[in-house]
Short mmCIF file of C-alpha atoms in Angstrom, two decimals:
data_model
loop_
_atom_site.label_atom_id
_atom_site.label_comp_id
_atom_site.label_asym_id
_atom_site.label_seq_id
_atom_site.Cartn_x
_atom_site.Cartn_y
_atom_site.Cartn_z
CA UNK A 26 -46.54 -62.25 59.27
CA UNK A 27 -44.80 -60.75 62.27
CA UNK A 28 -44.68 -56.97 62.71
CA UNK A 29 -41.19 -57.30 64.20
CA UNK A 30 -39.60 -59.36 61.42
CA UNK A 31 -38.05 -57.57 58.43
CA UNK A 32 -40.09 -57.87 55.23
CA UNK A 33 -38.31 -58.70 52.00
CA UNK A 34 -39.99 -58.35 48.60
CA UNK A 35 -38.79 -60.73 45.86
CA UNK A 36 -39.63 -59.53 42.34
CA UNK A 37 -39.07 -61.86 39.38
CA UNK A 38 -41.29 -63.11 36.57
CA UNK A 39 -39.75 -66.59 36.92
CA UNK A 40 -41.47 -68.51 39.76
CA UNK A 41 -38.49 -70.88 39.97
CA UNK A 42 -36.17 -67.96 40.80
CA UNK A 43 -38.63 -66.69 43.40
CA UNK A 44 -38.75 -70.18 44.93
CA UNK A 45 -34.94 -70.39 44.94
CA UNK A 46 -34.60 -67.04 46.69
CA UNK A 47 -37.26 -68.07 49.18
CA UNK A 48 -35.31 -71.24 49.88
CA UNK A 49 -32.03 -69.38 50.39
CA UNK A 50 -33.61 -66.90 52.82
CA UNK A 51 -35.88 -69.42 54.57
CA UNK A 52 -33.55 -70.00 57.50
CA UNK A 53 -33.27 -66.28 58.22
CA UNK A 54 -35.88 -64.53 60.36
CA UNK A 55 -37.62 -62.72 57.49
CA UNK A 56 -41.14 -62.38 56.15
CA UNK A 57 -41.02 -62.96 52.39
CA UNK A 58 -43.51 -61.45 49.95
CA UNK A 59 -43.46 -61.82 46.17
CA UNK A 60 -44.35 -59.99 42.95
CA UNK A 61 -44.01 -61.02 39.31
CA UNK A 62 -43.21 -57.63 37.73
CA UNK A 63 -42.36 -54.02 38.55
CA UNK A 64 -45.94 -52.79 38.57
CA UNK A 65 -47.02 -55.48 41.03
CA UNK A 66 -43.91 -54.74 43.10
CA UNK A 67 -44.85 -51.08 43.57
CA UNK A 68 -48.34 -52.13 44.65
CA UNK A 69 -46.80 -54.54 47.20
CA UNK A 70 -44.43 -51.86 48.49
CA UNK A 71 -47.34 -49.52 49.16
CA UNK A 72 -49.55 -52.18 50.79
CA UNK A 73 -46.99 -54.33 52.65
CA UNK A 74 -44.17 -51.83 53.30
CA UNK A 75 -41.11 -54.10 52.96
CA UNK A 76 -37.72 -52.84 54.13
CA UNK A 77 -35.80 -54.46 51.26
CA UNK A 78 -36.51 -55.51 47.68
CA UNK A 79 -34.66 -57.99 45.47
CA UNK A 80 -35.67 -57.31 41.86
CA UNK A 81 -34.89 -58.70 38.41
CA UNK A 82 -34.44 -56.39 35.41
CA UNK A 83 -36.06 -58.16 32.45
CA UNK A 84 -39.77 -58.60 33.26
CA UNK A 85 -43.06 -58.01 31.43
CA UNK A 86 -45.49 -55.15 32.19
CA UNK A 87 -42.80 -53.07 33.96
CA UNK A 88 -39.11 -53.96 34.06
CA UNK A 89 -36.78 -53.52 37.01
CA UNK A 90 -35.20 -50.31 35.73
CA UNK A 91 -38.55 -48.52 35.40
CA UNK A 92 -39.70 -49.82 38.78
CA UNK A 93 -36.55 -48.51 40.48
CA UNK A 94 -36.94 -45.09 38.85
CA UNK A 95 -40.56 -44.83 39.99
CA UNK A 96 -39.70 -45.91 43.52
CA UNK A 97 -36.84 -43.43 43.83
CA UNK A 98 -39.07 -40.63 42.54
CA UNK A 99 -41.32 -41.06 45.58
CA UNK A 100 -39.85 -39.60 48.82
CA UNK A 101 -42.22 -41.75 50.87
CA UNK A 102 -40.35 -44.86 49.66
CA UNK A 103 -36.85 -43.49 50.22
CA UNK A 104 -36.02 -45.91 53.05
CA UNK A 105 -36.44 -49.01 50.86
CA UNK A 106 -33.16 -50.81 50.11
CA UNK A 107 -33.05 -52.18 46.55
CA UNK A 108 -30.91 -55.09 45.33
CA UNK A 109 -30.99 -55.83 41.60
CA UNK A 110 -30.43 -59.52 40.85
CA UNK A 111 -30.06 -60.12 37.13
CA UNK A 112 -28.52 -62.35 34.48
CA UNK A 113 -27.27 -59.15 32.82
CA UNK A 114 -23.82 -59.07 34.37
CA UNK A 115 -21.73 -56.68 32.28
CA UNK A 116 -20.34 -53.50 33.82
CA UNK A 117 -22.64 -51.30 31.72
CA UNK A 118 -25.64 -53.24 33.05
CA UNK A 119 -24.52 -52.76 36.64
CA UNK A 120 -23.94 -49.04 36.05
CA UNK A 121 -27.41 -48.69 34.50
CA UNK A 122 -28.99 -50.51 37.45
CA UNK A 123 -27.24 -48.41 40.07
CA UNK A 124 -28.05 -45.23 38.15
CA UNK A 125 -31.78 -46.01 38.45
CA UNK A 126 -31.44 -45.85 42.23
CA UNK A 127 -30.64 -49.44 43.18
CA UNK A 128 -28.35 -49.81 46.20
CA UNK A 129 -26.63 -53.03 45.11
CA UNK A 130 -26.35 -55.23 42.02
CA UNK A 131 -25.79 -58.99 42.00
CA UNK A 132 -25.45 -61.17 38.92
CA UNK A 133 -27.07 -64.54 38.30
CA UNK A 134 -26.01 -67.19 39.09
CA UNK A 135 -25.53 -65.70 42.54
CA UNK A 136 -23.53 -66.85 45.53
CA UNK A 137 -26.01 -67.60 48.37
CA UNK A 138 -23.69 -66.35 51.09
CA UNK A 139 -23.01 -63.10 49.24
CA UNK A 140 -26.76 -62.60 48.77
CA UNK A 141 -27.44 -63.15 52.47
CA UNK A 142 -24.66 -60.74 53.43
CA UNK A 143 -26.06 -58.11 51.05
CA UNK A 144 -29.51 -58.57 52.58
CA UNK A 145 -28.19 -58.16 56.13
CA UNK A 146 -26.26 -55.02 55.17
CA UNK A 147 -29.26 -53.70 53.26
CA UNK A 148 -31.59 -54.15 56.20
CA UNK A 149 -29.19 -52.22 58.43
CA UNK A 150 -29.13 -49.37 55.91
CA UNK A 151 -32.92 -49.43 55.55
CA UNK A 152 -33.24 -49.20 59.33
CA UNK A 153 -30.94 -46.18 59.42
CA UNK A 154 -32.94 -44.50 56.66
CA UNK A 155 -36.23 -45.17 58.44
CA UNK A 156 -34.83 -43.68 61.63
CA UNK A 157 -33.82 -40.54 59.72
CA UNK A 158 -37.25 -40.15 58.09
CA UNK A 159 -39.67 -41.02 60.88
CA UNK A 160 -40.41 -39.80 64.39
CA UNK A 161 -39.24 -42.49 66.81
CA UNK A 162 -42.20 -42.17 69.20
CA UNK A 163 -45.18 -41.95 66.83
CA UNK A 164 -43.70 -43.53 63.67
CA UNK A 165 -45.11 -40.64 61.65
CA UNK A 166 -42.94 -38.69 59.22
CA UNK A 167 -40.65 -36.28 61.04
CA UNK A 168 -40.44 -32.60 60.20
CA UNK A 169 -37.53 -32.98 57.77
CA UNK A 170 -39.44 -35.61 55.82
CA UNK A 171 -42.50 -33.39 55.83
CA UNK A 172 -40.47 -30.55 54.30
CA UNK A 173 -39.17 -32.90 51.59
CA UNK A 174 -42.68 -34.17 50.84
CA UNK A 175 -44.03 -30.62 50.78
CA UNK A 176 -41.48 -29.67 48.12
CA UNK A 177 -42.66 -32.60 46.00
CA UNK A 178 -46.32 -31.68 46.37
CA UNK A 179 -45.66 -28.02 45.57
CA UNK A 180 -43.84 -29.11 42.40
CA UNK A 181 -46.86 -31.23 41.45
CA UNK A 182 -49.16 -28.26 42.07
CA UNK A 183 -47.06 -26.14 39.71
CA UNK A 184 -46.98 -28.89 37.09
CA UNK A 185 -50.55 -30.20 37.23
CA UNK A 186 -52.46 -27.52 39.12
CA UNK A 187 -53.83 -30.06 41.60
CA UNK A 188 -55.09 -28.68 44.91
CA UNK A 189 -52.93 -28.94 48.02
CA UNK A 190 -53.98 -28.20 51.58
CA UNK A 191 -52.43 -28.49 55.02
CA UNK A 192 -53.69 -28.88 58.57
CA UNK A 193 -51.73 -27.90 61.67
CA UNK A 194 -52.80 -29.73 64.84
CA UNK A 195 -52.04 -28.86 68.46
CA UNK A 196 -53.08 -30.88 71.52
CA UNK A 197 -55.04 -28.63 73.87
CA UNK A 198 -53.48 -28.05 77.31
CA UNK A 199 -50.87 -30.76 76.74
CA UNK A 200 -48.75 -29.45 79.61
CA UNK A 201 -51.56 -30.51 81.96
CA UNK A 202 -51.24 -34.09 80.66
CA UNK A 203 -47.54 -34.22 81.52
CA UNK A 204 -48.17 -32.56 84.89
CA UNK A 205 -50.99 -34.98 85.79
CA UNK A 206 -49.79 -38.26 84.27
CA UNK A 207 -46.04 -37.78 83.81
CA UNK A 208 -44.13 -38.06 80.58
CA UNK A 209 -45.27 -41.67 80.09
CA UNK A 210 -48.85 -40.41 80.02
CA UNK A 211 -47.85 -37.65 77.63
CA UNK A 212 -46.15 -40.15 75.34
CA UNK A 213 -49.26 -42.34 75.35
CA UNK A 214 -51.40 -39.40 74.23
CA UNK A 215 -48.96 -38.61 71.40
CA UNK A 216 -48.88 -42.25 70.26
CA UNK A 217 -52.67 -42.60 70.41
CA UNK A 218 -53.23 -39.34 68.56
CA UNK A 219 -50.85 -40.48 65.81
CA UNK A 220 -52.87 -43.70 65.46
CA UNK A 221 -56.11 -41.74 65.15
CA UNK A 222 -54.49 -39.46 62.56
CA UNK A 223 -53.34 -42.45 60.51
CA UNK A 224 -56.81 -44.00 60.73
CA UNK A 225 -58.50 -40.84 59.46
CA UNK A 226 -55.91 -40.28 56.72
CA UNK A 227 -56.44 -41.38 53.13
CA UNK A 228 -53.66 -43.31 51.31
CA UNK A 229 -52.34 -40.11 49.67
CA UNK A 230 -52.39 -38.02 52.85
CA UNK A 231 -49.12 -37.30 54.63
CA UNK A 232 -49.32 -37.09 58.45
CA UNK A 233 -46.28 -35.83 60.33
CA UNK A 234 -45.16 -35.05 63.85
CA UNK A 235 -44.19 -31.40 63.64
CA UNK A 236 -42.59 -31.29 67.08
CA UNK A 237 -43.66 -31.46 70.73
CA UNK A 238 -47.46 -31.70 70.85
CA UNK A 239 -47.90 -30.36 67.30
CA UNK A 240 -48.68 -32.40 64.20
CA UNK A 241 -48.93 -31.45 60.53
CA UNK A 242 -51.16 -33.12 57.96
CA UNK A 243 -50.55 -32.58 54.24
CA UNK A 244 -53.60 -33.22 52.05
CA UNK A 245 -52.81 -33.54 48.31
CA UNK A 246 -55.64 -33.12 45.78
CA UNK A 247 -57.73 -31.39 48.46
CA UNK A 248 -59.18 -27.87 48.41
CA UNK A 249 -59.75 -25.66 51.45
CA UNK A 250 -63.36 -26.70 51.96
CA UNK A 251 -62.52 -30.41 51.74
CA UNK A 252 -59.55 -29.98 54.07
CA UNK A 253 -61.71 -28.17 56.62
CA UNK A 254 -64.20 -31.05 56.55
CA UNK A 255 -61.33 -33.54 57.00
CA UNK A 256 -59.95 -31.49 59.91
CA UNK A 257 -63.36 -31.47 61.61
CA UNK A 258 -63.60 -35.23 61.15
CA UNK A 259 -60.19 -35.62 62.82
CA UNK A 260 -61.13 -33.23 65.64
CA UNK A 261 -64.26 -35.28 66.38
CA UNK A 262 -62.38 -38.60 66.19
CA UNK A 263 -59.82 -37.40 68.73
CA UNK A 264 -62.51 -36.01 71.03
CA UNK A 265 -64.30 -39.39 70.92
CA UNK A 266 -61.14 -41.49 71.33
CA UNK A 267 -60.63 -43.42 74.56
CA UNK A 268 -57.16 -42.48 75.82
CA UNK A 269 -57.10 -45.35 78.30
CA UNK A 270 -55.54 -44.34 81.61
CA UNK A 271 -55.50 -40.67 80.60
CA UNK A 272 -58.25 -38.06 80.58
CA UNK A 273 -60.12 -37.30 77.31
CA UNK A 274 -58.18 -35.07 74.93
CA UNK A 275 -59.06 -32.40 72.37
CA UNK A 276 -57.12 -30.63 69.65
CA UNK A 277 -57.15 -27.27 67.89
CA UNK A 278 -56.65 -27.28 64.13
CA UNK A 279 -55.63 -24.69 61.53
CA UNK A 280 -56.27 -25.24 57.81
CA UNK A 281 -54.73 -23.56 54.77
CA UNK A 282 -54.52 -24.15 51.01
CA UNK A 283 -51.63 -23.58 48.62
CA UNK A 284 -52.23 -20.59 46.36
CA UNK A 285 -51.20 -19.91 42.77
CA UNK A 286 -48.18 -17.65 42.54
CA UNK A 287 -46.51 -18.96 45.70
CA UNK A 288 -42.99 -20.27 45.17
CA UNK A 289 -42.75 -22.78 48.00
CA UNK A 290 -44.66 -24.11 50.97
CA UNK A 291 -43.54 -21.48 53.48
CA UNK A 292 -46.65 -19.30 53.11
CA UNK A 293 -48.87 -22.39 53.30
CA UNK A 294 -47.32 -23.36 56.64
CA UNK A 295 -47.54 -19.82 57.99
CA UNK A 296 -51.25 -19.55 57.14
CA UNK A 297 -51.98 -22.93 58.73
CA UNK A 298 -50.12 -21.82 61.85
CA UNK A 299 -52.04 -18.52 61.87
CA UNK A 300 -55.34 -20.43 61.62
CA UNK A 301 -54.22 -22.74 64.43
CA UNK A 302 -53.51 -19.72 66.63
CA UNK A 303 -57.00 -18.39 65.83
CA UNK A 304 -58.54 -21.73 66.85
CA UNK A 305 -56.72 -21.63 70.18
CA UNK A 306 -57.67 -18.00 70.79
CA UNK A 307 -61.32 -18.81 70.05
CA UNK A 308 -61.46 -21.37 72.85
CA UNK A 309 -59.66 -24.47 71.50
CA UNK A 310 -61.19 -27.79 70.36
CA UNK A 311 -62.16 -26.24 67.04
CA UNK A 312 -61.13 -25.83 63.40
CA UNK A 313 -60.21 -22.51 61.79
CA UNK A 314 -59.00 -21.83 58.24
CA UNK A 315 -56.85 -19.11 56.68
#
């Protein structure tokens, strides 16, 4: 599969329908992946990260309605464009499908040209959504997305009591990088650091570019001690990383944990920022917690 080609997920329990959709889209420049039910579709979305999904309603294990509801409940999957393609063609069926979060609804038998046009329009919309959610340089979540994800995690803390920690990360003496290597060198450091952060992150972790040379790292189901260990692991990985064409880099990190009785994530962010300031004041290239 090509990294540059759009990925489309086809979800139907009927292999003949999946083959037909594959055939109709074969001449377009898409990578096609498949799933046979809603549960398998969600697993594919997480692992393969398609931009668009075409999904049937009536399927075993998990139907299309439930799959759409689960996908739309996850802010990380908000960019995905969803087309329901179903034999259920009455108005009430279409209303139900769109109310679950689908973006478009087509009835079987479908018109191939209409399907292709819907896919093209859907991919444009998915691209716009991705641009709104992610930092263009590093492809990490941007600060707005981070705030949305933080609200979700705080709600989960209040509901389930699961731990939630955060790490603030600042590149040490980043101005010197731009002064010595220009903005291209600075951009390379930011891109490389984002790659290291993604490599160190677990599937549930949420790395973000906070702004400038600062990054934020949200760690669900993680207490302060565990988050401090994770931050130290990241600090070491960045110190050991070969920033080819640029001098070695280090980071300062501040760690905090969400506390019972707090209403939102504001205090969590302030404590992480306070700990980051302490790390910088103590000489940089270190982890502090608050």
